[in-house]
Amino acid sequence: AMKACPNASILKYFHSKNIHVDASSGFEVRRAMDAGVPAENISLSTQELPEDFAALVDMGVKLNACSVSQLERFGEHYAGKGA
């Protein structure tokens, strides 16, 4: 979980060891990507989806839906897109 230690140097070290990141907000996702962690190595687990969740998922971030409403938003955005 990134919230345990969001330091960019630690994130870079984890990435060098192929350790993936679990982010709890859109801010944390972007912070990890700024540290060089590829989007496909990040999962987003949050109670409140960020407004730009679809853009993050489109970049490759994995979404860990925590509620039916999150699944509904995901489904609405990706309906007919084969996601």
Tab-separated table of C-alpha atoms in Angstrom:
chain	number	residue	atom	x	y	z
A	1	ALA	CA	0.000	0.000	0.000
A	2	MET	CA	1.493	3.256	-1.136
A	3	LYS	CA	0.014	5.235	1.743
A	4	ALA	CA	2.424	3.430	4.076
A	5	CYS	CA	5.384	5.146	2.384
A	6	PRO	CA	4.713	7.476	-0.576
A	7	ASN	CA	8.345	8.637	-0.822
A	8	ALA	CA	9.424	8.859	-4.487
A	9	SER	CA	12.799	7.222	-3.776
A	10	ILE	CA	11.077	4.250	-2.132
A	11	LEU	CA	8.612	3.991	-5.031
A	12	LYS	CA	11.521	3.981	-7.517
A	13	TYR	CA	13.274	1.279	-5.485
A	14	PHE	CA	10.118	-0.842	-5.361
A	15	HIS	CA	9.718	-0.443	-9.114
A	16	SER	CA	13.335	-1.564	-9.643
A	17	LYS	CA	12.422	-4.761	-7.756
A	18	ASN	CA	9.198	-5.195	-9.787
A	19	ILE	CA	7.030	-4.512	-6.743
A	20	HIS	CA	3.633	-3.165	-7.751
A	21	VAL	CA	1.797	-0.333	-5.991
A	22	ASP	CA	-1.661	-0.150	-4.443
A	23	ALA	CA	-2.845	3.470	-4.445
A	24	SER	CA	-5.808	4.789	-2.485
A	25	SER	CA	-6.451	7.956	-4.510
A	26	GLY	CA	-5.946	9.506	-7.900
A	27	PHE	CA	-3.256	11.702	-6.322
A	28	GLU	CA	-1.325	8.616	-5.192
A	29	VAL	CA	-1.645	7.058	-8.663
A	30	ARG	CA	-0.160	10.161	-10.245
A	31	ARG	CA	2.574	10.376	-7.605
A	32	ALA	CA	3.598	6.778	-8.330
A	33	MET	CA	3.609	7.433	-12.082
A	34	ASP	CA	5.690	10.589	-11.514
A	35	ALA	CA	8.192	8.356	-9.674
A	36	GLY	CA	8.427	6.122	-12.752
A	37	VAL	CA	6.015	3.346	-11.819
A	38	PRO	CA	4.185	2.271	-14.999
A	39	ALA	CA	0.398	2.591	-14.863
A	40	GLU	CA	-0.024	-1.161	-15.407
A	41	ASN	CA	1.895	-1.755	-12.144
A	42	ILE	CA	-0.558	0.332	-10.119
A	43	SER	CA	-3.922	-0.666	-8.697
A	44	LEU	CA	-6.419	1.883	-7.413
A	45	SER	CA	-8.419	0.835	-4.347
A	46	THR	CA	-10.518	3.693	-3.045
A	47	GLN	CA	-13.858	4.350	-1.415
A	48	GLU	CA	-14.377	7.415	-3.628
A	49	LEU	CA	-13.458	7.177	-7.301
A	50	PRO	CA	-11.581	10.232	-8.543
A	51	GLU	CA	-13.268	12.251	-11.284
A	52	ASP	CA	-10.588	11.113	-13.736
A	53	PHE	CA	-10.739	7.403	-12.847
A	54	ALA	CA	-11.521	6.476	-16.467
A	55	ALA	CA	-8.433	8.314	-17.749
A	56	LEU	CA	-6.305	6.472	-15.174
A	57	VAL	CA	-7.786	3.115	-16.182
A	58	ASP	CA	-7.303	3.989	-19.859
A	59	MET	CA	-3.595	4.513	-19.066
A	60	GLY	CA	-3.423	0.986	-17.636
A	61	VAL	CA	-4.143	1.455	-13.920
A	62	LYS	CA	-6.091	-1.480	-12.513
A	63	LEU	CA	-9.281	-0.584	-10.654
A	64	ASN	CA	-10.211	-2.532	-7.540
A	65	ALA	CA	-13.906	-1.672	-7.312
A	66	CYS	CA	-15.004	-1.379	-3.694
A	67	SER	CA	-18.744	-1.023	-4.224
A	68	VAL	CA	-21.592	-1.711	-6.614
A	69	SER	CA	-21.748	2.004	-7.455
A	70	GLN	CA	-18.094	1.913	-8.569
A	71	LEU	CA	-18.845	-1.071	-10.793
A	72	GLU	CA	-21.802	0.824	-12.233
A	73	ARG	CA	-19.634	3.882	-13.026
A	74	PHE	CA	-17.014	1.641	-14.608
A	75	GLY	CA	-19.688	-0.120	-16.642
A	76	GLU	CA	-21.300	3.132	-17.754
A	77	HIS	CA	-17.997	4.527	-18.956
A	78	TYR	CA	-16.885	1.383	-20.761
A	79	ALA	CA	-20.249	0.192	-22.103
A	80	GLY	CA	-19.753	-1.027	-25.651
A	81	LYS	CA	-15.969	-0.500	-25.540
A	82	GLY	CA	-14.998	-4.127	-24.907
A	83	ALA	CA	-13.284	-3.393	-21.593
